[in-house]
Coordinates of C-alpha atoms in Angstrom, one line a residue:
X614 CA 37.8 25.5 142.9
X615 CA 35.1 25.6 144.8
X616 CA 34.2 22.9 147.9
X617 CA 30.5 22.0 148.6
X618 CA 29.4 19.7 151.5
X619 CA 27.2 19.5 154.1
X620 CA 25.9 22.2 156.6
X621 CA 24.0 21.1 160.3
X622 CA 21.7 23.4 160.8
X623 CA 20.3 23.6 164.2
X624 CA 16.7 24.3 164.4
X625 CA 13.6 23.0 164.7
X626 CA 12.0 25.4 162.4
X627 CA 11.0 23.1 159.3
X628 CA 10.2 26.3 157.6
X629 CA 13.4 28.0 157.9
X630 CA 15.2 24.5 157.4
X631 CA 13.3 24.5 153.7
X632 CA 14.0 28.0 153.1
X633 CA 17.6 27.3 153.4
X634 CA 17.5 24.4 151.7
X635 CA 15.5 25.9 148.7
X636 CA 18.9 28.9 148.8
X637 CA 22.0 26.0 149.0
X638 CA 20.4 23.8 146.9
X639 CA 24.3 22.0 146.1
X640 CA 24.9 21.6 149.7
X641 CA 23.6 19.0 152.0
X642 CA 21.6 20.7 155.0
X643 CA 21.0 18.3 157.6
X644 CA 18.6 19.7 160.7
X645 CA 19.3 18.7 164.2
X646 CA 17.5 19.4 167.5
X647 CA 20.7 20.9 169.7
X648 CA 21.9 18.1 171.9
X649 CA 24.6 19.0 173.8
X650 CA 25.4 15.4 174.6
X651 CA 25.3 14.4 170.9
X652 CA 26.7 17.3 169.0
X653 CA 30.5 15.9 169.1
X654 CA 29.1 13.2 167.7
X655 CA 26.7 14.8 164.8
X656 CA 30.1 16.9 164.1
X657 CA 32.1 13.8 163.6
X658 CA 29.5 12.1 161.4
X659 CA 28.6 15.0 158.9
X660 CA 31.7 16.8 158.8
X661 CA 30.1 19.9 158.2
X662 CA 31.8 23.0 156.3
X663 CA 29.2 25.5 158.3
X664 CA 27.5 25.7 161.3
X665 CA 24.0 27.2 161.0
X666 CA 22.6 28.1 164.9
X667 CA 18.8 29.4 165.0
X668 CA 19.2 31.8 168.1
X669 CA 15.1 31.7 168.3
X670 CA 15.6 28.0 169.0
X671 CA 18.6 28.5 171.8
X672 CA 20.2 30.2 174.3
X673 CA 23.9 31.1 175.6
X674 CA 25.0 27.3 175.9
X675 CA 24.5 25.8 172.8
X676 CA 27.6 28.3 171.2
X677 CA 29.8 27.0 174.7
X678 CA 28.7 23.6 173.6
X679 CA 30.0 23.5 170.0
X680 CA 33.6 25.6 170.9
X681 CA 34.5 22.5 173.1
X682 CA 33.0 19.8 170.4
X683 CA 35.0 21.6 167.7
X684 CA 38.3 22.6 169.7
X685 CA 40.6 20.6 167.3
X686 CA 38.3 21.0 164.2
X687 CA 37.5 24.5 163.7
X688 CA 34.0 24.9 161.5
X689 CA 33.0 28.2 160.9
X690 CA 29.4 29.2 163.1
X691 CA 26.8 31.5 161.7
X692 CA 23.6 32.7 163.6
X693 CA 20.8 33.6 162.3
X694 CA 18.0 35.3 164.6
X695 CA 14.9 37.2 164.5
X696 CA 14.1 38.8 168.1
X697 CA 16.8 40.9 167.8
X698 CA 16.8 41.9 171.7
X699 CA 16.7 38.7 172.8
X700 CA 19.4 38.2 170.4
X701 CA 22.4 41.3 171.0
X702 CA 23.7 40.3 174.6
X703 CA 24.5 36.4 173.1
X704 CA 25.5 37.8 169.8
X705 CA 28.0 40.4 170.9
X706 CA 29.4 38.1 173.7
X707 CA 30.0 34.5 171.8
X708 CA 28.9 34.7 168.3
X709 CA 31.2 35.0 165.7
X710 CA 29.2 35.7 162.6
X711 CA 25.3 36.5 162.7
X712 CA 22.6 37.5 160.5
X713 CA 19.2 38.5 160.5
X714 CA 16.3 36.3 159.2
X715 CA 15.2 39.1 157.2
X716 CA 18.7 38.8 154.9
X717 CA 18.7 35.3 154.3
X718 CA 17.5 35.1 150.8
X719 CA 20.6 38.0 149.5
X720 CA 22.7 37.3 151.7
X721 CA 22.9 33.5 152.9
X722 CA 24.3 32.2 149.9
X723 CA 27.6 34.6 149.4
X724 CA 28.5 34.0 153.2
X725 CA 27.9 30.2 152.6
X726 CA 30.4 29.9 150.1
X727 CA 33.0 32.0 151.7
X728 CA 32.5 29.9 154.8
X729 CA 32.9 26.7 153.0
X730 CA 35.7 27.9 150.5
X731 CA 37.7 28.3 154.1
X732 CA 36.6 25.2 155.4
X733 CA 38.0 23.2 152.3
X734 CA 41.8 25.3 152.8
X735 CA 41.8 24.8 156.3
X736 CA 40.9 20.9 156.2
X737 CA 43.6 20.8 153.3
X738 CA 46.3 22.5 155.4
X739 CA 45.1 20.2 158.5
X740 CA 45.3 17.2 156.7
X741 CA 48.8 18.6 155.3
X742 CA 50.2 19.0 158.7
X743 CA 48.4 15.2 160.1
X744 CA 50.0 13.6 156.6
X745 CA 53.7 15.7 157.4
X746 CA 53.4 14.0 160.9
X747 CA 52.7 11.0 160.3
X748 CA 55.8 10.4 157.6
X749 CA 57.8 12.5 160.0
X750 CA 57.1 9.9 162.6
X751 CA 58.0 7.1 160.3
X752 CA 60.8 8.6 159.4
X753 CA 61.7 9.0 163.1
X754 CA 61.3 5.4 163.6
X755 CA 63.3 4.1 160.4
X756 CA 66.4 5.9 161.4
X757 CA 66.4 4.6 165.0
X758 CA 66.2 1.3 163.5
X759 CA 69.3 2.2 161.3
X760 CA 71.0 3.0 164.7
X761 CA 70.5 -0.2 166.2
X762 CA 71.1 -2.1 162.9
X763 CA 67.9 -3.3 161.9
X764 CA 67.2 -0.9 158.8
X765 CA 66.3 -2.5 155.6
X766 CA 65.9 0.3 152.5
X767 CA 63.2 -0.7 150.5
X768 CA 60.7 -1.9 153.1
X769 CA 61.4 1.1 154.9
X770 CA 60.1 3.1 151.8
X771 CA 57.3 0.5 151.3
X772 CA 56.2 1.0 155.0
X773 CA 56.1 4.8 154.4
X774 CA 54.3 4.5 150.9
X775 CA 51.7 2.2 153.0
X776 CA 51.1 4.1 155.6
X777 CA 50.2 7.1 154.0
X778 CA 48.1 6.4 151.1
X779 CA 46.5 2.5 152.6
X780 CA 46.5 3.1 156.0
X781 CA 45.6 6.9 156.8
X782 CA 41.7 6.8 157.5
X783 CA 42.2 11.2 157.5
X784 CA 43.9 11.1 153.9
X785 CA 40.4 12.2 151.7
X786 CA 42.0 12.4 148.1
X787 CA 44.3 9.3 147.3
X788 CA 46.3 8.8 144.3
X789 CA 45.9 6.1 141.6
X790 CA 49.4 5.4 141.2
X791 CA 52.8 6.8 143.3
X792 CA 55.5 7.0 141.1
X793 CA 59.6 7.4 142.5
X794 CA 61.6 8.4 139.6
X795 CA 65.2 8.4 140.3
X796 CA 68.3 9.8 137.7
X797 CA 71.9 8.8 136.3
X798 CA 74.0 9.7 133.9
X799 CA 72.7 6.7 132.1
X800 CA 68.7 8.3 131.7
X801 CA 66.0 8.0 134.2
X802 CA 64.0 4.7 136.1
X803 CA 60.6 4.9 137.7
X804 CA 59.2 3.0 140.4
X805 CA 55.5 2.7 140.0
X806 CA 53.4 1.8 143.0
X807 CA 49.8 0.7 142.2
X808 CA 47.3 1.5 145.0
X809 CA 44.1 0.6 142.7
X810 CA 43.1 -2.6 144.1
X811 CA 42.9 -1.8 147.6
X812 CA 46.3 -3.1 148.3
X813 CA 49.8 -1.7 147.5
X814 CA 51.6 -3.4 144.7
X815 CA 54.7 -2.8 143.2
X816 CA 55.6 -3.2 139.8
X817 CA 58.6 -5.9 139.8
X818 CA 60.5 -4.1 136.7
X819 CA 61.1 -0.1 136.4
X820 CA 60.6 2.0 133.4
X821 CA 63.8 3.5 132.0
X822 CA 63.2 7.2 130.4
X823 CA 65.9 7.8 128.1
X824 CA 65.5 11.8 129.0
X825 CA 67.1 12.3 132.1
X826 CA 67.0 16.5 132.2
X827 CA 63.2 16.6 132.0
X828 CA 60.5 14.6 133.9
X829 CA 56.6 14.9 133.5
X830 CA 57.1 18.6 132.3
X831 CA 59.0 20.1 134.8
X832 CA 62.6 20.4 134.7
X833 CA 65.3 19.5 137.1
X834 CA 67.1 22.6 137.8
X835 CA 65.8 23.3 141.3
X836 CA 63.6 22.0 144.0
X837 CA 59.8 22.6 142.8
X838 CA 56.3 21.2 143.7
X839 CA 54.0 20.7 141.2
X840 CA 50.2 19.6 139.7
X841 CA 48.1 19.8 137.5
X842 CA 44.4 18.9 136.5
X843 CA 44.3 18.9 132.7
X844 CA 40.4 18.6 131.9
X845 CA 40.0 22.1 133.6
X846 CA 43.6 23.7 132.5
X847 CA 44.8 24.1 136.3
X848 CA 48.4 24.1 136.8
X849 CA 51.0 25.1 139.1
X850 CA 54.7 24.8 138.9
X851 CA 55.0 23.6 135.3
X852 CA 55.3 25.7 132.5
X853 CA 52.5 24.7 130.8
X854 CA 49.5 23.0 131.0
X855 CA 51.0 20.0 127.8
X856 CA 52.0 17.5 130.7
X857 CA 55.2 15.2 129.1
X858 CA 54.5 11.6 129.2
X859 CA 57.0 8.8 128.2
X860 CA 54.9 6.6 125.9
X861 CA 55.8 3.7 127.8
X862 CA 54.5 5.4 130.7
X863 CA 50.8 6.3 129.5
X864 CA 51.1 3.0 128.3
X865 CA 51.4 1.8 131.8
X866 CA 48.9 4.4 133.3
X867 CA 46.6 4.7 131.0
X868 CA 44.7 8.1 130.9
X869 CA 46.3 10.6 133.1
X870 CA 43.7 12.3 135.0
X871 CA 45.4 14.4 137.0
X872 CA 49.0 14.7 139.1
X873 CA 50.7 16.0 141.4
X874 CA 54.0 15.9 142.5
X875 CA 57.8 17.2 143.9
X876 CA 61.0 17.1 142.0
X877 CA 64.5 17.2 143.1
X878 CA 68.0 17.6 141.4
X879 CA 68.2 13.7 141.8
X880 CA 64.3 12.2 142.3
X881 CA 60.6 13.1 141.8
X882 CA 57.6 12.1 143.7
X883 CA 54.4 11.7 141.6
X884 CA 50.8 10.9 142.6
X885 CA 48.7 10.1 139.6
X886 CA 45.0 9.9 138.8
X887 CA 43.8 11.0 142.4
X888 CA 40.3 10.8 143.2
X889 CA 39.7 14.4 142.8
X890 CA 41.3 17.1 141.3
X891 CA 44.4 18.0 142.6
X892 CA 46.4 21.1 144.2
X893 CA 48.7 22.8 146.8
X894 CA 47.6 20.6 149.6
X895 CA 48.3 17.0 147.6
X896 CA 52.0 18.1 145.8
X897 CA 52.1 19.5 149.9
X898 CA 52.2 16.1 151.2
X899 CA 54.4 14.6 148.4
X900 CA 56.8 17.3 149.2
X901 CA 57.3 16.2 152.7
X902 CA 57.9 12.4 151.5
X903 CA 60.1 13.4 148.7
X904 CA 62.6 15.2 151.2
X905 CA 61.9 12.4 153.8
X906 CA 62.8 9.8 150.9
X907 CA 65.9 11.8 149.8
X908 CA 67.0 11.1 153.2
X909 CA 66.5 7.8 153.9
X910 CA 67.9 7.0 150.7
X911 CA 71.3 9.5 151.0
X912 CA 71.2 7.7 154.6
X913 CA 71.1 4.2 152.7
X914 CA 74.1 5.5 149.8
X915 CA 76.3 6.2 153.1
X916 CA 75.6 3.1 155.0
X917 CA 76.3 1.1 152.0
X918 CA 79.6 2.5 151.7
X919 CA 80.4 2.3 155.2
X920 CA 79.5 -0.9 154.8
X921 CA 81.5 -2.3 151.5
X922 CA 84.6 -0.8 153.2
X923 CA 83.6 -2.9 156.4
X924 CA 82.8 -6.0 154.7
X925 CA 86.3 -6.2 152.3
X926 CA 88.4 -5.3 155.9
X927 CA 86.2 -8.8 156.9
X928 CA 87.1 -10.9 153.8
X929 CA 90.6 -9.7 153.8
X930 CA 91.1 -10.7 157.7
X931 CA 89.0 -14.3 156.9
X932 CA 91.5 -14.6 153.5
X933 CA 94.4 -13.6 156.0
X934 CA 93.7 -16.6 158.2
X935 CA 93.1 -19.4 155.0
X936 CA 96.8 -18.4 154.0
X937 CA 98.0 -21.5 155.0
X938 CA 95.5 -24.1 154.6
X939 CA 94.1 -22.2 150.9
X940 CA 95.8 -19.9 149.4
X941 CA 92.7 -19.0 146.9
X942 CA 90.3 -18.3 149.2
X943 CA 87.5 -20.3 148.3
X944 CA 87.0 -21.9 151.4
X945 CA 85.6 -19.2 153.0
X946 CA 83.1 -18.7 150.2
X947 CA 81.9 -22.0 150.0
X948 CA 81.3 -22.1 154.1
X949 CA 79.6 -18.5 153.6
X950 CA 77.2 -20.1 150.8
X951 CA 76.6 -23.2 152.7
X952 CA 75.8 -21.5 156.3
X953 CA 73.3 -19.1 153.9
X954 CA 71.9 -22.2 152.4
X955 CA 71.1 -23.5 156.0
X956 CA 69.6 -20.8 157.4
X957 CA 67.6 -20.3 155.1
X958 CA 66.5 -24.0 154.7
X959 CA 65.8 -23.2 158.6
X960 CA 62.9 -20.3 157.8
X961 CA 65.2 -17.8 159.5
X962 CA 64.9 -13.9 158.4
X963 CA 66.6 -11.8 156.1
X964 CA 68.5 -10.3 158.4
X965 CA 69.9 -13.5 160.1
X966 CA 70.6 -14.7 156.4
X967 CA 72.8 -11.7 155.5
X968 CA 74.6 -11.7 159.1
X969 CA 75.8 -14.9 158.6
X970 CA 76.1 -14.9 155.2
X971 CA 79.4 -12.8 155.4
X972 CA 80.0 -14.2 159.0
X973 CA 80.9 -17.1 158.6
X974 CA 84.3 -16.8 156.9
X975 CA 85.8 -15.5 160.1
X976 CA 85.4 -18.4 162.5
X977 CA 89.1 -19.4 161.5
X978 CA 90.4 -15.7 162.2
X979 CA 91.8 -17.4 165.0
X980 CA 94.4 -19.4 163.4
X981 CA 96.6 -16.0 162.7
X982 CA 97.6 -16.4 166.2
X983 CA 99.0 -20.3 165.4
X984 CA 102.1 -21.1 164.6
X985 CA 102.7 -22.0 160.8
X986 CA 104.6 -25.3 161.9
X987 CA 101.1 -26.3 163.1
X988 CA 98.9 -25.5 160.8
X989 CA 100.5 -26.8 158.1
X990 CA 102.1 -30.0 159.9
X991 CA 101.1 -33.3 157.5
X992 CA 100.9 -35.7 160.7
X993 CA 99.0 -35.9 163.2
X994 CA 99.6 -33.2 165.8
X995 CA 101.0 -34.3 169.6
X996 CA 98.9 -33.3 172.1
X997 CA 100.1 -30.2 173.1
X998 CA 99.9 -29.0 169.2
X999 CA 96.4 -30.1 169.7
X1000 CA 95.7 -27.8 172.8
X1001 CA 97.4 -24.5 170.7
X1002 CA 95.4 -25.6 167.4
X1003 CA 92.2 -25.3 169.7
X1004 CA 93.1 -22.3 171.0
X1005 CA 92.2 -20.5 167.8
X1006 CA 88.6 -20.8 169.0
X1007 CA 89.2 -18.4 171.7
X1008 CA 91.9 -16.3 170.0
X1009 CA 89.2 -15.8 167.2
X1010 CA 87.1 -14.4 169.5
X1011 CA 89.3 -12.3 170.7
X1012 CA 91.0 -10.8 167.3
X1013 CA 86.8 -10.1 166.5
X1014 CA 86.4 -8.3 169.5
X1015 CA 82.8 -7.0 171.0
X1016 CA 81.9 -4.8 168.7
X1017 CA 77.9 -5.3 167.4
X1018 CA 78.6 -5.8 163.8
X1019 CA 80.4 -8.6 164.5
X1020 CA 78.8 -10.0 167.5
X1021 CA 77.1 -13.4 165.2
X1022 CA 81.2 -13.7 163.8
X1023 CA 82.6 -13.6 167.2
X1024 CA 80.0 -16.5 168.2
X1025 CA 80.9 -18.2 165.6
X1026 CA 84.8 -18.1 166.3
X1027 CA 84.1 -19.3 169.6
X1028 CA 81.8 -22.2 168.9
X1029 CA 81.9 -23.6 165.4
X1030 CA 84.1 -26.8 167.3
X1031 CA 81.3 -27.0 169.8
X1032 CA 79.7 -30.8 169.0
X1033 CA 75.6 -31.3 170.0
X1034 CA 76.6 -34.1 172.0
X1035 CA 79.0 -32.2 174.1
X1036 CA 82.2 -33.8 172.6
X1037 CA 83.4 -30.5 171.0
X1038 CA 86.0 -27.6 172.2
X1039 CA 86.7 -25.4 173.8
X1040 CA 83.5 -25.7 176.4
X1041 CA 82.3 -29.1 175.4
X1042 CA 78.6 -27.5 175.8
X1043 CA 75.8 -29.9 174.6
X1044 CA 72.8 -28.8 172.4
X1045 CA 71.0 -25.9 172.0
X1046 CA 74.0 -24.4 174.2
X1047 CA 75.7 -24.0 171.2
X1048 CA 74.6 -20.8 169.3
X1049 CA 72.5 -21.5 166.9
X1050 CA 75.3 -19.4 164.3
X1051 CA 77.9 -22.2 165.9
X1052 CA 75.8 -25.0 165.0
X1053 CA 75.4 -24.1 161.3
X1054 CA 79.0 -23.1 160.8
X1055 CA 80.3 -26.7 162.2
X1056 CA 77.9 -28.3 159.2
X1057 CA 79.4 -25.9 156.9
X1058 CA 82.8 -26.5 157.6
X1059 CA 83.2 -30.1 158.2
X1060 CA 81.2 -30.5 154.6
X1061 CA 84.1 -28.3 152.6
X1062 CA 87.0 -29.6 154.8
X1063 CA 86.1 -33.1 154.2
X1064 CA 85.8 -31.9 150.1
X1065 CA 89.2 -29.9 150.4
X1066 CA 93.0 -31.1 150.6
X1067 CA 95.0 -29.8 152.9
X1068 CA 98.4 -30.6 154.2
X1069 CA 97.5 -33.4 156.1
X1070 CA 94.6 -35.3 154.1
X1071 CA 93.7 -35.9 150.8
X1072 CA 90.6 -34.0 149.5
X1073 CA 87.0 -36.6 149.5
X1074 CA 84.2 -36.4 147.0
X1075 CA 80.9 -35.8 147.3
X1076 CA 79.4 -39.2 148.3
X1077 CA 82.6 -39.9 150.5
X1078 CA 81.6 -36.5 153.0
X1079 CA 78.1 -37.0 152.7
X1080 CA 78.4 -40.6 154.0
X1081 CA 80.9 -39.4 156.9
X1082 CA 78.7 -36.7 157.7
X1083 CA 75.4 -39.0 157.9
X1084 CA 77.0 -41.9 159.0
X1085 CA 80.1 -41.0 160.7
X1086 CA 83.9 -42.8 160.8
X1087 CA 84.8 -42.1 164.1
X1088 CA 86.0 -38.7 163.7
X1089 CA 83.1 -36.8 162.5
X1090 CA 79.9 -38.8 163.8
X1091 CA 76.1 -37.9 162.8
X1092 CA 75.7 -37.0 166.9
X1093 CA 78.0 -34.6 166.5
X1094 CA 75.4 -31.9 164.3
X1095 CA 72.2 -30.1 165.2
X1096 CA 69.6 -33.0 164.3
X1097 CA 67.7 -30.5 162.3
X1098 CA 70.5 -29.2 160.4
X1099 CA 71.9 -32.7 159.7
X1100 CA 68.2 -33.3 158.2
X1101 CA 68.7 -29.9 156.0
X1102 CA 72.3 -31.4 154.7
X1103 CA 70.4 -34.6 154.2
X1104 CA 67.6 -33.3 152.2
X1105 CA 69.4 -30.7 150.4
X1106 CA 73.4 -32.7 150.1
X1107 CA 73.1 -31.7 146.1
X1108 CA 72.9 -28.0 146.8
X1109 CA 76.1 -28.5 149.0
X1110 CA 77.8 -30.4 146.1
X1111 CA 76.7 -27.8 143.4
X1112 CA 78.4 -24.8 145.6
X1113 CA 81.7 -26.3 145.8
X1114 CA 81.8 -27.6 142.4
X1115 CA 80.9 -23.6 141.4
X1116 CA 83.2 -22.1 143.5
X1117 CA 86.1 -24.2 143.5

């Protein structure tokens, strides 16, 4: 392949300028008076593959003056001179590459094209090592916020996708379409990410390919990076140049173009239908965010596990602590789905959704610390059973402990008794005192232990709790909620009734 572009000659010869221009007839020449106080600039805006310096025109400074304006950039330098005395001292000293006006016409053109065929590898393995980087430095990022909790799998590879091939301003041949093909026993699915309009869009359903041992004509037996540019027979990696499309997937594509890509025992990366042909440099960069990707997502397979085993030690503690009062469990379901439901109603994140979302089923952990006789007594408790029944706020907390996957369940313990008018236990704070997690579990719960018999009271229905709730019957009072959240029950009281009635 080889790379044309432009070259910035400096000169104000317009003779030699049209001889030159009359040899490299594919290249751009653009001619410049030397300026030292412009020539970063000039660099920056042509981008030239060669330097062309007319040592007639110059002295010793102008060669100082494009080293320090190409220090990060190298572009090859080539003088051409004619006083050859004049010439020697500045030639011998600074100059890399030099060449008599007399050997222009036989020579000019060969050394142009060597010079340029350079400059196109070395921007390719530049822009290589800027792309490497920059997903590096994502990648960097993303696992710090798995340390502190805050990672979330499939933005995280989103973010990466976008900041590569939308965002990079230095990335000069983009892809079409990225494709993340991923492999089970059960055949293969593909990802396709659609960069065509500008934007990044995802398809919402993956394409299953029912062969799961060979993808896009390269097999799966070891780690291999791969492309190919069909309508000139280039390829590398493959064992031919017949590329192997599902149907489904030209269908989807439409013409392939071109590709290239990076293939694992368990995924591929694939750039299709770049802007120009393809090679090392392009599979290069899809290389380094396959690997990258195969981390995150063995980093994701590991959490998740950690996780599952983390969240059925939470349900079976929160079941532990219903023993008494429901034996099946469903309570703590139904106060999970409703405190989801509210927080959501609320506009809070993801995040805050899924925290409570499993959270919630502990604030009663406490009551593993009361005795039976209590909290299955069918009168009304004496005072001092009152004070140990209340103490399962605080015991909660403590059984939860400080640890930071279960700080919002610890809160929750503590303060799901806590009323907004400051009539609650075991602080009697008022308001926005009262976490926020507090104030939707106390909605939550009152709603399904109004709906729910227990030892001591018969179970209500649906109208009956939404009437205590809203208008109150001198044990549970309107005043006693989060005006906000009482609005949320108000406005959305069916959605309340539909989850119990579903997972009773």
């Amino acid at each position: 392949m080889h790379f044309f572009g432009n070259i910035l000659l400096l000169s104000s010869d317009l003779e030699l300028y049209a001889k030159i221009s009359g040899l490299l007839n594919k290249y751009e020449i653009v001619q410049q008076k030397f300026n030292p106080a412009g020539l970063m600039t000039d660099i920056y805006k042509f981008n030239p593959v060669v330097i062309i310096v007319d040592l007639d025109d110059y002295e010793y400074s102008v060669y100082n003056s494009i080293s320090l304006s190409d220090a990060d950039n190298y572009i090859p330098v080539l003088a051409l001179y004619s006083k050859y005395k004049s010439a020697m001292q500045f030639i011998d000293t600074v100059m890399e590459y030099n060449m008599h006006k007399s050997e222009i016409t036989v020579c000019l053109p060969n050394i142009i094209k060597i010079f340029a065929d350079f400059k196109y590898k070395y921007s390719g393995i530049k822009q290589c090592y800027r792309i490497n980087d920059l997903i590096n430095s994502q990648t960097d990022n993303l696992l710090r916020r798995f340390i502190g909790n805050e990672f979330q799998y499939l933005e995280s590879i989103d973010h990466i996708l976008k900041c590569v091939f939308l965002n990079e301003s230095q990335l000069v041949n983009r892809p079409k379409f990225i494709l993340i093909a991923s492999w089970n026993d059960d055949g293969t699915e593909v990802d396709i990410y659609d960069f065509d309009s500008g934007d990044m869009v995802k398809d919402k359903e993956a394409i299953e390919l029912a062969d799961s041992n060979r993808l896009f004509g390269v097999k799966r037996e070891y780690e291999n990076a791969f492309y190919m540019n069909p309508d000139k027979k280039e390829y590398s990696g493959m064992e031919s140049c017949e590329s192997i499309f599902d149907e489904e997937l030209k269908q989807r594509l439409g013409e392939i173009i071109n590709f290239a890509g990076y293939i694992t025992t368990n995924t591929a990366i694939l750039g299709v239908n770049y802007q120009d042909s393809v090679s090392q440099f392009d599979s290069g960069i899809i290389k380094e965010l396959c690997i990258n990707y195969n981390l995150i997502h063995n980093i994701y397979r590991q959490m998740n596990k950690v996780n599952s085993a983390f969240i059925y030690t939470v349900n079976a503690l929160s079941r532990a602590s219903e023993v008494n009062d429901d034996g099946t469990g469903m309570h703590i379901k139904r106060v999970n789905a409703y405190s989801r439901l509210i927080a959501e109603s609320l506009g809070l994140d993801s995040i805050y959704t899924d925290t409570i979302g499993f959270s919630a089923q502990m604030h009663d952990v406490g009551k593993l610390s009361v005795p039976k006789n209590i909290l299955t007594k069918p009168g009304m408790l004496t005072l001092d059973e009152f004070d140990i029944m209340k103490s399962h706020t605080l015991l909660g907390a403590k059984i939860i402990g400080d640890s930071k996957q279960l700080a919002m369940a610890s809160e929750i313990a503590i303060s799901h008794h806590e009323k907004f008018d400051g009539s609650g236990y075991p602080y009697k704070k008022v308001g926005e005192e009262i976490p926020l997690s507090g104030r939707i579990v106390a909605m939550a719960d009152i709603y399904d232990a109004l709906r729910t018999e227990r030892a001591y009271k018969a179970a209500y229905g649906h109208s009956t709790a939404f009437d205590i709730i809203t208008k109150g019957d001198g044990r549970v009072m309107p005043q006693h909620f989060d005006p906000q959240i009482l609005e949320i029950f108000k406005k959305r009281n069916k959605d309340f009734c539909e989850i119990y009635e579903e997972v009773e």
